[in-house]
mmCIF file of C-alpha atoms in Angstrom:
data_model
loop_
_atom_site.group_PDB
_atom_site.id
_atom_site.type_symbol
_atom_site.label_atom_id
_atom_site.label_comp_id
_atom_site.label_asym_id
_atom_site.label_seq_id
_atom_site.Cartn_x
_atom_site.Cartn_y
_atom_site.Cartn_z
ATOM 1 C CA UNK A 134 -7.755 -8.353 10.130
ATOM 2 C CA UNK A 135 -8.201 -11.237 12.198
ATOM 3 C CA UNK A 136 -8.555 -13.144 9.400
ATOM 4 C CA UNK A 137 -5.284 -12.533 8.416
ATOM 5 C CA UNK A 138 -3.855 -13.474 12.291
ATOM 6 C CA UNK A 139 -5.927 -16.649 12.261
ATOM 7 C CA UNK A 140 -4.063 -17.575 9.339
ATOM 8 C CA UNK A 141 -0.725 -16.499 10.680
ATOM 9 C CA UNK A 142 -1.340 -18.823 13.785
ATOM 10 C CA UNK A 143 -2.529 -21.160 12.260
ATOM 11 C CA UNK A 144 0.400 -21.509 9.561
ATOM 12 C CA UNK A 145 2.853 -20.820 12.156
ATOM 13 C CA UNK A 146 1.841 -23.110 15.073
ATOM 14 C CA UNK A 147 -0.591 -25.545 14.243
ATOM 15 C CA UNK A 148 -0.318 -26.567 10.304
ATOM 16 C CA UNK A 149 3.514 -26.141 10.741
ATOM 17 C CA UNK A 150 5.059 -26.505 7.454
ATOM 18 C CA UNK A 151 7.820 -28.836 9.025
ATOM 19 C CA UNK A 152 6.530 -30.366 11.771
ATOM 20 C CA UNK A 153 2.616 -30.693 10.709
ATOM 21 C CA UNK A 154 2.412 -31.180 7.042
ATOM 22 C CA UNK A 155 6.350 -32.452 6.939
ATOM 23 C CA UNK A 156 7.337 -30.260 3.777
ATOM 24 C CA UNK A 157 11.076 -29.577 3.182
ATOM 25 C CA UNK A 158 12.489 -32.159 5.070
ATOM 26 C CA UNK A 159 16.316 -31.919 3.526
ATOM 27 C CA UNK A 160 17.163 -27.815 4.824
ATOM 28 C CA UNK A 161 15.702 -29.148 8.074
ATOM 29 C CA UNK A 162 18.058 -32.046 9.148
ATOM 30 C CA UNK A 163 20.694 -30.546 5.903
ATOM 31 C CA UNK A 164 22.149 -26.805 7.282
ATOM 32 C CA UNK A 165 20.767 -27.125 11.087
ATOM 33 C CA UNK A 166 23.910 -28.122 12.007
ATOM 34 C CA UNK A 167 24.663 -24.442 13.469
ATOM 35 C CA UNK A 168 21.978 -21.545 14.523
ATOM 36 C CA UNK A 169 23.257 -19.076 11.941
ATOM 37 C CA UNK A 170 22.940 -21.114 8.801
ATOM 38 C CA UNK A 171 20.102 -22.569 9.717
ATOM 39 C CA UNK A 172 18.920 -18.708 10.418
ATOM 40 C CA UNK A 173 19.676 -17.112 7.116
ATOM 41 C CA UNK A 174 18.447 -20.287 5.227
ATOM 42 C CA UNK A 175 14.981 -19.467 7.130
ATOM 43 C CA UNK A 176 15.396 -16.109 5.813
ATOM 44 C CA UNK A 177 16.250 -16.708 2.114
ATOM 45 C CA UNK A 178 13.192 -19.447 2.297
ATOM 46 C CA UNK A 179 10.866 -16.537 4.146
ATOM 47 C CA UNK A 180 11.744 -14.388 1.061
ATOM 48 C CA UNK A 181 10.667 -16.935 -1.873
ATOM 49 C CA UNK A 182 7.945 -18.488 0.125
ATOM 50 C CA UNK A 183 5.949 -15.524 0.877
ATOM 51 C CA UNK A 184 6.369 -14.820 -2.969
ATOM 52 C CA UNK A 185 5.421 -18.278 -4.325
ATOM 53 C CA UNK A 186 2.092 -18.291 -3.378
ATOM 54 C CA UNK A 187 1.315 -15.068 -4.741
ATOM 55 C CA UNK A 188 2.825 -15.807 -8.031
ATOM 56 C CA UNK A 189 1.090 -19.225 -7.842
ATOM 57 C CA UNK A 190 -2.357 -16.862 -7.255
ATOM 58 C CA UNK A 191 -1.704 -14.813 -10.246
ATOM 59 C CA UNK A 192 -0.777 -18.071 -12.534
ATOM 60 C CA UNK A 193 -4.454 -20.027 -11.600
ATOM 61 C CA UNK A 194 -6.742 -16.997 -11.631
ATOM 62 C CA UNK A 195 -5.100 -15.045 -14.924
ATOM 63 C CA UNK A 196 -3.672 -18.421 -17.050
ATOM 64 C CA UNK A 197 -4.633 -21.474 -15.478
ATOM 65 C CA UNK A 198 -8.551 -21.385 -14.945
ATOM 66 C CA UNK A 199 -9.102 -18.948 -17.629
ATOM 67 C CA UNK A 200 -7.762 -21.222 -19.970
ATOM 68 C CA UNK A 201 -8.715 -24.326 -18.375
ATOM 69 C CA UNK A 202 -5.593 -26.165 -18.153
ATOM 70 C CA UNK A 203 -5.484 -26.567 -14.230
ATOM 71 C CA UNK A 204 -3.940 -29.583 -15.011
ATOM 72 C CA UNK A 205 -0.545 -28.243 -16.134
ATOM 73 C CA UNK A 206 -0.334 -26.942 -12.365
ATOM 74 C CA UNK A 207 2.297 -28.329 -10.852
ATOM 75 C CA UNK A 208 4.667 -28.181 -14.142
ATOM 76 C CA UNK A 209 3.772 -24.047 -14.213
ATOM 77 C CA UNK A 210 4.265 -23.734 -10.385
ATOM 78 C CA UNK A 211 8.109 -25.436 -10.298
ATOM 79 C CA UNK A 212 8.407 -23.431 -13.730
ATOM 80 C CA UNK A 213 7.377 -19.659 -11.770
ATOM 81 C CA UNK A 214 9.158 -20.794 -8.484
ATOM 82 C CA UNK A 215 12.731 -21.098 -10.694
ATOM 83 C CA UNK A 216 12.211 -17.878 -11.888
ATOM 84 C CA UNK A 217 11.542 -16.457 -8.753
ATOM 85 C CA UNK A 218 14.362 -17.777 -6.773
ATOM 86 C CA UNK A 219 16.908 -17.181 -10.475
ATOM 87 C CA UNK A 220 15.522 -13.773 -10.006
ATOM 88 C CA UNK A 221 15.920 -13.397 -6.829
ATOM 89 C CA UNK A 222 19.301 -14.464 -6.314
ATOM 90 C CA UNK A 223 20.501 -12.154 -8.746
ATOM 91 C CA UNK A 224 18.828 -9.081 -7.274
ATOM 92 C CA UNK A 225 19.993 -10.091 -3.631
ATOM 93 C CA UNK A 226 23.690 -10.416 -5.366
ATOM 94 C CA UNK A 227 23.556 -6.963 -6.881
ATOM 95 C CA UNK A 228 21.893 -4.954 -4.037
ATOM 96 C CA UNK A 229 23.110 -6.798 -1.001
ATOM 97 C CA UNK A 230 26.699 -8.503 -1.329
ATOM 98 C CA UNK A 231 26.946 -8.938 1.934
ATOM 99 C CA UNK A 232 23.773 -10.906 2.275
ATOM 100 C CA UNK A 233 24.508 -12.782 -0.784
ATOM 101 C CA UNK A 234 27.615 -14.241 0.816
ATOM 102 C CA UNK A 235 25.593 -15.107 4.093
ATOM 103 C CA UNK A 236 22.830 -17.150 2.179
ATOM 104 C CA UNK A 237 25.738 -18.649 -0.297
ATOM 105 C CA UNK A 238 24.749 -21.852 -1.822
ATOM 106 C CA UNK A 239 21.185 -22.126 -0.013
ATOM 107 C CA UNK A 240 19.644 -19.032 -1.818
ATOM 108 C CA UNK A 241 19.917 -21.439 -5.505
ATOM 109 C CA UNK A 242 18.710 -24.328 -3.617
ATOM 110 C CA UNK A 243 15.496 -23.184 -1.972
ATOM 111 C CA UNK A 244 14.443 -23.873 -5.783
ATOM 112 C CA UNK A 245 13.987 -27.277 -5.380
ATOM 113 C CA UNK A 246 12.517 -27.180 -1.937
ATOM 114 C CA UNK A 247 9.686 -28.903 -1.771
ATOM 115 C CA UNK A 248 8.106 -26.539 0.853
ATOM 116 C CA UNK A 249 8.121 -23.955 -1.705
ATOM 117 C CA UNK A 250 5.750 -25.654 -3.864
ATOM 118 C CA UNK A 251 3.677 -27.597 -1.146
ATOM 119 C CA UNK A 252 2.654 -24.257 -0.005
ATOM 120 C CA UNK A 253 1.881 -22.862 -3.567
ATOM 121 C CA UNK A 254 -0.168 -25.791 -4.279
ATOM 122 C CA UNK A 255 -1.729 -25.612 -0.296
ATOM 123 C CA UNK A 256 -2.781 -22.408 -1.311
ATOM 124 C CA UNK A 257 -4.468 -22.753 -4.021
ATOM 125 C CA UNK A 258 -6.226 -25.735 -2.997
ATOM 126 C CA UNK A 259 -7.450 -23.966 0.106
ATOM 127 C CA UNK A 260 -9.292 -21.207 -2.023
ATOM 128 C CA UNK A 261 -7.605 -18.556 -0.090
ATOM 129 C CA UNK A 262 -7.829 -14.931 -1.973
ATOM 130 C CA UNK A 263 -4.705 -13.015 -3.360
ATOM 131 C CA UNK A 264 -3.757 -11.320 0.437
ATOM 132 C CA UNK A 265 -4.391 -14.219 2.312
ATOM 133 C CA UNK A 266 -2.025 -16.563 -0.203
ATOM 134 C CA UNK A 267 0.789 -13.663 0.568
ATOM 135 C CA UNK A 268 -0.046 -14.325 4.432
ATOM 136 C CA UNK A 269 -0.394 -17.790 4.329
ATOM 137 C CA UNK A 270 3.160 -18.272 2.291
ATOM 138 C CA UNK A 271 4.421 -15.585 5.054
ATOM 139 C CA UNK A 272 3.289 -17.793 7.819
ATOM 140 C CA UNK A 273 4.102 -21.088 6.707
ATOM 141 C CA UNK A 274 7.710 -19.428 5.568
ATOM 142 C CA UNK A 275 7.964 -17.987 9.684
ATOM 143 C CA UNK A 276 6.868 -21.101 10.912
ATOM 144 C CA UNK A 277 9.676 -22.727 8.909
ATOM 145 C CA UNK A 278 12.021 -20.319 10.287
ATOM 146 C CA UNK A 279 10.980 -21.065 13.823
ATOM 147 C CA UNK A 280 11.352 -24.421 13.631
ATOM 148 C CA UNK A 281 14.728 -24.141 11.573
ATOM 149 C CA UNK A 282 16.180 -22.341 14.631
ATOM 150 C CA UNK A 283 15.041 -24.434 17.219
ATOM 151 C CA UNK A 284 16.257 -27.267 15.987
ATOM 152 C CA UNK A 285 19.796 -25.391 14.861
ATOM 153 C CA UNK A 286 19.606 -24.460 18.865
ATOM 154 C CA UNK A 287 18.821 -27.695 20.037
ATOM 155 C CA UNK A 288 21.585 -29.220 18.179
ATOM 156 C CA UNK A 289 24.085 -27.371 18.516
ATOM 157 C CA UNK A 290 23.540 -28.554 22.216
ATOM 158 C CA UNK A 291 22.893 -31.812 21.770
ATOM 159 C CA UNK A 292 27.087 -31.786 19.991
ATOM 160 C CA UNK A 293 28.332 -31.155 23.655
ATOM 161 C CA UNK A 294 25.997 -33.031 25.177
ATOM 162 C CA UNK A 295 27.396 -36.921 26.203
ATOM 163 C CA UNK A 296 25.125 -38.612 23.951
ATOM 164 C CA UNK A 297 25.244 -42.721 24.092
ATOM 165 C CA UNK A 298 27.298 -43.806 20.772
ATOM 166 C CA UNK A 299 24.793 -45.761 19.448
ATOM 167 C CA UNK A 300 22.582 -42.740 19.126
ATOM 168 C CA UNK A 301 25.674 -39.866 18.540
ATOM 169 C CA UNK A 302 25.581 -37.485 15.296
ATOM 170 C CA UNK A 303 21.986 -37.902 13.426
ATOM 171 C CA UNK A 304 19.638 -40.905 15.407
ATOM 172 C CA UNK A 305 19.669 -38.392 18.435
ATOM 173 C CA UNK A 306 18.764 -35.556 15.792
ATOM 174 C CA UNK A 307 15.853 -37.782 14.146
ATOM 175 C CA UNK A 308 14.337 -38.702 17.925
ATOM 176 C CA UNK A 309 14.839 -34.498 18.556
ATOM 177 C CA UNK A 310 12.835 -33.968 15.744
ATOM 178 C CA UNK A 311 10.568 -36.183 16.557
ATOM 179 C CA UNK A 312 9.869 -34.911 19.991
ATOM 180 C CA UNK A 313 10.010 -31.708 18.430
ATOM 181 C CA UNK A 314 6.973 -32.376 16.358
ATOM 182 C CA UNK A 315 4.936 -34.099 19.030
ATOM 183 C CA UNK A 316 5.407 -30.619 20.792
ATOM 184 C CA UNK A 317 4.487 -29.074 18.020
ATOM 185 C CA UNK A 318 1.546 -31.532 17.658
ATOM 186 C CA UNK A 319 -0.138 -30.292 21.137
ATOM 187 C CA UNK A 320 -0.677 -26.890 19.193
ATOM 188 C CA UNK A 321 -3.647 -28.377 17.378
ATOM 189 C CA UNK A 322 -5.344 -28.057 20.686
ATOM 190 C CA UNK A 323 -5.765 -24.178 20.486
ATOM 191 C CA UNK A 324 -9.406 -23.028 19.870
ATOM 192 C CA UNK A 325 -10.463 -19.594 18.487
ATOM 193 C CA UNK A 326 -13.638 -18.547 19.335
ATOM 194 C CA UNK B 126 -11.968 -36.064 -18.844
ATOM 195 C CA UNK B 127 -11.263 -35.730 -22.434
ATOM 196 C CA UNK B 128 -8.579 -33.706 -23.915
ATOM 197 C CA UNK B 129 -10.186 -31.131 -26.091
ATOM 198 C CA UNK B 130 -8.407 -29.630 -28.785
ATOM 199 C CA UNK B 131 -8.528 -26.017 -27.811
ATOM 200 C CA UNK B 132 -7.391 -27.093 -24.203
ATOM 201 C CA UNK B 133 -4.267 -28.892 -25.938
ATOM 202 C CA UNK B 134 -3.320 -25.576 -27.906
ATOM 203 C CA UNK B 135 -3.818 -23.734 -25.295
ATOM 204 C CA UNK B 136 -1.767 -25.466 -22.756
ATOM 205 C CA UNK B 137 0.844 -25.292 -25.500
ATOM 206 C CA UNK B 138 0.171 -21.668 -26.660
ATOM 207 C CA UNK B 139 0.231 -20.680 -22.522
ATOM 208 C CA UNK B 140 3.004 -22.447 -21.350
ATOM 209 C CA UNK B 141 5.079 -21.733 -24.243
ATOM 210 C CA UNK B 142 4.225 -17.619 -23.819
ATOM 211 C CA UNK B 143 4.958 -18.117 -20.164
ATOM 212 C CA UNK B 144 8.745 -19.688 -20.304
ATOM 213 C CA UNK B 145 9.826 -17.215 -23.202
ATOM 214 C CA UNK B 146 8.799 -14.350 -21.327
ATOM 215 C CA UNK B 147 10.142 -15.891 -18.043
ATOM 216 C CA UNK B 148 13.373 -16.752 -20.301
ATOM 217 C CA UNK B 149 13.465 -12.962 -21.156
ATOM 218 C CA UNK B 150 12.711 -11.239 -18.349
ATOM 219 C CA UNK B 151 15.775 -13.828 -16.392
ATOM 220 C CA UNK B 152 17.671 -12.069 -19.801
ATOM 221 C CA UNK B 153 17.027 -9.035 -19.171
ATOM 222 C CA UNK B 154 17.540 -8.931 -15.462
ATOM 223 C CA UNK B 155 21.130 -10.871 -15.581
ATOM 224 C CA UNK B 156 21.755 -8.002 -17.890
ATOM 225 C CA UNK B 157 20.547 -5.211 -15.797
ATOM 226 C CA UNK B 158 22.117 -6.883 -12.148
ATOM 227 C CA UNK B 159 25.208 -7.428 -13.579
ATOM 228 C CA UNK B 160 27.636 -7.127 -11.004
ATOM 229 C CA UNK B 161 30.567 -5.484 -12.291
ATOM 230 C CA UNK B 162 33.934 -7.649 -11.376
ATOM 231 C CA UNK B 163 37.449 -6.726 -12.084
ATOM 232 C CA UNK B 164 37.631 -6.928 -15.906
ATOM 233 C CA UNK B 165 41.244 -8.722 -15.859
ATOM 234 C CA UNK B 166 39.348 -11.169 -13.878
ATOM 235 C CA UNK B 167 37.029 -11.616 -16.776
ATOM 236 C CA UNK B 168 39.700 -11.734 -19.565
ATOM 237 C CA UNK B 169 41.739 -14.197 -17.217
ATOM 238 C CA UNK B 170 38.347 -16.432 -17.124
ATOM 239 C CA UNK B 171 37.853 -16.410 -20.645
ATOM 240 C CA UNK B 172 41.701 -18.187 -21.424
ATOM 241 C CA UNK B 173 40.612 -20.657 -18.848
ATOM 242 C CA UNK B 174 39.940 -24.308 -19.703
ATOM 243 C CA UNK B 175 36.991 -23.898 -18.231
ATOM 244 C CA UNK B 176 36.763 -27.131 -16.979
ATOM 245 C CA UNK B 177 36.725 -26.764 -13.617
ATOM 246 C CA UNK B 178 38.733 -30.186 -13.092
ATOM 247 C CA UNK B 179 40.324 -28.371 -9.706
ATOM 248 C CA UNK B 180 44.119 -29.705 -10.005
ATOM 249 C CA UNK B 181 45.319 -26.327 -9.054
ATOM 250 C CA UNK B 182 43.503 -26.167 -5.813
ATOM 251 C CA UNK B 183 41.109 -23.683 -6.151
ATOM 252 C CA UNK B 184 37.311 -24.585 -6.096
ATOM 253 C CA UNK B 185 36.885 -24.211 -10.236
ATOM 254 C CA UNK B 186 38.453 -21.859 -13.210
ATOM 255 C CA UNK B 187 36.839 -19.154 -11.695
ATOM 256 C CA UNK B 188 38.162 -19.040 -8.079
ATOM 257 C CA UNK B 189 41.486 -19.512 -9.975
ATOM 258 C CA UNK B 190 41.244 -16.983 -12.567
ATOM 259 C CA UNK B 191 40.757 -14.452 -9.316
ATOM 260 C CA UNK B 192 43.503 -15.951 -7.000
ATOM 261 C CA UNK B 193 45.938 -15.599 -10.487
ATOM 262 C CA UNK B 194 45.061 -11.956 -10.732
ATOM 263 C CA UNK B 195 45.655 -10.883 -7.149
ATOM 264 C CA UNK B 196 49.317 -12.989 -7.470
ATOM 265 C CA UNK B 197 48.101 -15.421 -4.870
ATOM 266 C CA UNK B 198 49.301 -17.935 -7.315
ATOM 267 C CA UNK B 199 51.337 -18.222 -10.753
ATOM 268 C CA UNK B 200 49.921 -18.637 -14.091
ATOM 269 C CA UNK B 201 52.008 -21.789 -14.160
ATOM 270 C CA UNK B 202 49.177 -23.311 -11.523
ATOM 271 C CA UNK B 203 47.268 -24.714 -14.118
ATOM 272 C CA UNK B 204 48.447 -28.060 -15.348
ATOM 273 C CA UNK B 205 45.775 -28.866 -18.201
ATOM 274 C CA UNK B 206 46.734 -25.088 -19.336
ATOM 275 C CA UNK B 207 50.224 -26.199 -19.505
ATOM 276 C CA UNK B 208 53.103 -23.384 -20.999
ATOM 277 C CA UNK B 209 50.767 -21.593 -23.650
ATOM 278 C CA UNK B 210 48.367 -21.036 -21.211
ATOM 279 C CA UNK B 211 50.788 -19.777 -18.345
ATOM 280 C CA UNK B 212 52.451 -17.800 -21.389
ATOM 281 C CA UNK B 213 49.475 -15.639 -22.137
ATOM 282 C CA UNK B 214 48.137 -15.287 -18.893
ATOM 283 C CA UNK B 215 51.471 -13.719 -17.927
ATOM 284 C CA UNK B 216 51.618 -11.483 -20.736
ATOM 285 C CA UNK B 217 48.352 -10.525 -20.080
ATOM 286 C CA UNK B 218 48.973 -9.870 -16.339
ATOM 287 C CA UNK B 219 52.758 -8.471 -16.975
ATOM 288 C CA UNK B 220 54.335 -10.702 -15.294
ATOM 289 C CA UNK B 221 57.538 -12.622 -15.727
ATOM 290 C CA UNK B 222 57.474 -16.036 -15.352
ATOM 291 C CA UNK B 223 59.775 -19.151 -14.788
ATOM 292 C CA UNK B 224 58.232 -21.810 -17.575
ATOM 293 C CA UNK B 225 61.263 -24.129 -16.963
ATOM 294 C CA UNK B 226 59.205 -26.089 -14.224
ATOM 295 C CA UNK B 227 56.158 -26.631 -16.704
ATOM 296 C CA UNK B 228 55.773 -29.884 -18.280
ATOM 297 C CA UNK B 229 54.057 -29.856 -21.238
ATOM 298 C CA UNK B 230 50.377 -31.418 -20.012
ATOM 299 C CA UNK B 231 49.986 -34.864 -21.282
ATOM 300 C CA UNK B 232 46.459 -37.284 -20.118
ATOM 301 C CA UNK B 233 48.061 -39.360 -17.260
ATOM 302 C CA UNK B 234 46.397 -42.156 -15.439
ATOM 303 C CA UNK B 235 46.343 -44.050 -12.524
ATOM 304 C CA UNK B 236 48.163 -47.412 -12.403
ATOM 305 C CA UNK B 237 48.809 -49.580 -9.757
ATOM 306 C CA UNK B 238 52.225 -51.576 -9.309
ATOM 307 C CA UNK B 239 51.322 -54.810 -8.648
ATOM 308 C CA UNK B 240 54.533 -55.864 -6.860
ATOM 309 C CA UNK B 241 53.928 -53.143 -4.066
ATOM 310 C CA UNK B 242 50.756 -53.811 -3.391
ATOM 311 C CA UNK B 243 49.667 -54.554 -0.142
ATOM 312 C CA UNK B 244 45.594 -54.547 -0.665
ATOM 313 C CA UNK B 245 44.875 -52.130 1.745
ATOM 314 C CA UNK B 246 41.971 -50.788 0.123
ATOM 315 C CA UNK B 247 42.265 -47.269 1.149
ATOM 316 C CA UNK B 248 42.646 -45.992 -2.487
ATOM 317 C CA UNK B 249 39.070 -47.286 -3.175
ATOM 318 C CA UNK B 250 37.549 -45.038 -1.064
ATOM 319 C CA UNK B 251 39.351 -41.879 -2.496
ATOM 320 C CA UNK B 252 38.425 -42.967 -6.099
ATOM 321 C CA UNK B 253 35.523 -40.084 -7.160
ATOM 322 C CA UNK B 254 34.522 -42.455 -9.611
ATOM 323 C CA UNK B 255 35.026 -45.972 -8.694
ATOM 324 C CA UNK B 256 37.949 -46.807 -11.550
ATOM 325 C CA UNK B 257 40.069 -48.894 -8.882
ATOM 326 C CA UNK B 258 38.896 -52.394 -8.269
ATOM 327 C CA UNK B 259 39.765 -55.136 -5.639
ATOM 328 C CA UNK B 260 39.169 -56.016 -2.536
ATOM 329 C CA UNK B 261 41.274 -56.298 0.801
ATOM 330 C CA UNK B 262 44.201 -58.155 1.167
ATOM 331 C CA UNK B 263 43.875 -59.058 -2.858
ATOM 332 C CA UNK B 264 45.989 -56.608 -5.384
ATOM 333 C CA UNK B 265 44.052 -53.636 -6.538
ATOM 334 C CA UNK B 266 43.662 -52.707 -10.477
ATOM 335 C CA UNK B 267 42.648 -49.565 -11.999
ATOM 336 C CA UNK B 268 40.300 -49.587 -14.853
ATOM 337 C CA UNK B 269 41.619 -47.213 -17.209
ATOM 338 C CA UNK B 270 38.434 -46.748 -18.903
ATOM 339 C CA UNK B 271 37.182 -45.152 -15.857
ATOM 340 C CA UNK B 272 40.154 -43.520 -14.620
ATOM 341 C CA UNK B 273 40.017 -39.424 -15.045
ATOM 342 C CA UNK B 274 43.668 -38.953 -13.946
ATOM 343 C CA UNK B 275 42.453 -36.794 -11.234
ATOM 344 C CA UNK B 276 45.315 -37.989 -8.852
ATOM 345 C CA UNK B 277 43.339 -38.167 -5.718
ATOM 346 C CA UNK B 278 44.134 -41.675 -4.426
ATOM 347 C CA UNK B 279 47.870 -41.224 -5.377
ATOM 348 C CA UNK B 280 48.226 -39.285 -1.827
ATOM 349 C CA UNK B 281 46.263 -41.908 0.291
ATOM 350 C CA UNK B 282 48.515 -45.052 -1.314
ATOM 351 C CA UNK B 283 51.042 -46.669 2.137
ATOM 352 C CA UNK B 284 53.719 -47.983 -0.640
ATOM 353 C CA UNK B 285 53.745 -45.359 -3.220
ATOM 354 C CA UNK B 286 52.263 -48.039 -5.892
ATOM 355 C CA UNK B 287 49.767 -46.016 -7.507
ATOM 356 C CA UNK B 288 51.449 -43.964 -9.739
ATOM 357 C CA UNK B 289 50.291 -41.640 -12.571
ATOM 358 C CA UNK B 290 51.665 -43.023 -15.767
ATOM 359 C CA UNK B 291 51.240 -41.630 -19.456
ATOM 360 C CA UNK B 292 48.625 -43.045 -21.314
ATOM 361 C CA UNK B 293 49.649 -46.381 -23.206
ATOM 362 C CA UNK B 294 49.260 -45.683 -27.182
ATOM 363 C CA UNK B 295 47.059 -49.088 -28.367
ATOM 364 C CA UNK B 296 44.639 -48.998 -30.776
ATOM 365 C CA UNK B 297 42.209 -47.572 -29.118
ATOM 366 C CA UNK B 298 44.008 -44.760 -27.829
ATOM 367 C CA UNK B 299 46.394 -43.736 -30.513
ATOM 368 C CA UNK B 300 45.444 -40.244 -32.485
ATOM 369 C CA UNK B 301 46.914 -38.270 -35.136
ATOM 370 C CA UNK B 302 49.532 -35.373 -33.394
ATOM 371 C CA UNK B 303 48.233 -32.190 -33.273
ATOM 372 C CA UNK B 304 49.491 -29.923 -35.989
ATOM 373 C CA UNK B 305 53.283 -28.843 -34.522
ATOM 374 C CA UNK B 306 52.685 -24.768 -34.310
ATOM 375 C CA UNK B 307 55.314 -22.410 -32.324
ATOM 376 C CA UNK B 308 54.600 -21.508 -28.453
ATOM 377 C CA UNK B 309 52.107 -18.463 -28.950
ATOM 378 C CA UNK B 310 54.538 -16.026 -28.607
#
């Protein structure tokens, strides 16, 4: 069990998906614009990243390594991940309409969110076992989330905020971000003992 | 590391089992969370062009298709449709219909009247896919090549020079009528 919550932190805080390892750059300066976009495209992503790396755990241990063709990695991950999020989408559209028309256009494009397979492939190359990939994608995809709407909160400040105009609309956003990820930086400090 | 045999056939023989049954199970579960729309919708969709070109405001045929059926718009809405398409969509629907405004569609381009303009540039901006030329304060040209006759910088032009004009028949353009058949009745 604390296995699990070492891996949770860690995910979360420290190796931040976004602000640590600096995976899926676009959704994070794309749709933070406003907190409630920028909320439900941190849910639709916690949905298909928790289930990436578990499909990506399945794929090595039962096809890839069996077979010895670790090499074809990457091309099987994106190949999985499309089906996931195709599959997905269409189960979200017929069970929850209403959800479907919150997450719109984002839900199709988590596909090619780099995040998605960073994590899959961080996964694997961590040796973690079938659970802890499930926790792990969980993390990294609540960490994402975090960060997603903190930014989307920050922002939506920083538009009434009287911003010099050499720095108004997206510089001030890049130098939030980046003081956003030195905070996020101190976090490597914490020690479990 | 070198590529052994087996290893090639069986990345072959793996990833090929994995994208068919991916490509079936997607098959199977488009069938299975179908949502079930309003079937007039459907039938509208299907006498659609199809494509998507947006002239009549709405997003795509789709959007359209939906807006026609819940008489938010008339069939008529659709210029690349023209008559026969505004015909059958109002039989469909049961609706009666005014065709005297519809002229019969015909590919239309951009041109720009030299004499008028002023080389404001504006309309280069507008143009989705860079078919107007010239610079500012020199006359502008449209490249008819590149021109799709959407109609979006007519709006933007000060002096009304760019104006959508029928295409010319040279020999590049000229093709054999289409066979003369009655209005679908």
């Amino acid at each position: 069990m604390a296995e699990y919550l070492l891996i949770l932190v860690s995910t979360v805080l420290i190796n931040n998906v976004l602000l640590s390892k600096f995976l899926g750059l676009c959704p994070f300066m794309g749709v933070s614009n406003k907190l409630d976009t920028a909320m439900s495209m941190g849910l639709a992503t916690t949905f298909v990243l928790t289930l990436a790396p578990v499909a990506a755990w399945l794929l090595e241990h039962w096809i890839l390594q069996p077979f010895q063709i670790e090499f074809l990695r990457i091309l099987a991950f994106i190949l999985v991940i499309a089906a996931v999020v195709q599959f997905t989408e269409m189960a979200i559209r017929k069970n929850s309409p209403v959800l479907y028309q919150v997450l719109g256009i984002f839900l199709p494009l988590i596909t090619t969110n780099c995040a998605v397979l960073g994590v899959a492939l961080l996964a694997i190359q961590e040796d973690l076992g079938f659970m802890q990939s499930a926790v792990y994608g969980f993390g990294s995809a609540a960490g994402f989330t975090l960060v997603m709407v903190i930014f989307a909160g920050l922002r939506e400040r920083l538009a009434v905020m009287e911003v010099p105009p050499a720095f108004a609309g997206t510089p001030i956003a890049f130098i939030t971000a980046g003081l956003l990820s030195m905070a996020f930086i101190g976090f490597s400090g914490l020690k479990f003992s | 590391m070198v590529l052994q045999t087996e290893v090639v056939f069986a990345a072959i023989f793996c990833l090929g089992i994995l994208g068919t049954t991916l490509g079936f199970a997607l098959g199977y579960a488009a069938k299975f969370f179908k949502v079930e729309q309003n079937p007039l919708v459907e039938q509208v969709i299907v006498l659609m062009p199809g494509s998507n070109c947006g002239q009549c405001g709405y997003p795509g045929c789709n959007p359209a298709a939906e807006a026609i059926v819940n008489r938010e718009v008339a069939p008529t809405c659709c210029p690349p449709g023209g008559k026969v398409l505004a015909q059958e969509i109002a039989e469909l629907l049961n609706i009666s219909l005014d065709l005297s405004q519809v002229e019969e569609a015909q590919p239309r381009l951009a041109q720009v009247d030299e004499n008028n303009c002023i080389g404001c540039a504006r309309c280069l901006k507008k143009c989705p896919t860079d078919a107007i030329i010239g610079a500012l304060k020199q006359v502008h040209a449209v490249i008819q090549d590149a021109c799709t006759g959407c109609e979006a910088c007519i709006e933007i032009c000060p002096t009304e020079c760019l104006q959508m004009h029928p295409v010319q028949v040279t020999l590049k353009t000229w093709h054999w009528d289409k066979p003369a058949l009655p209005l679908a009745a």
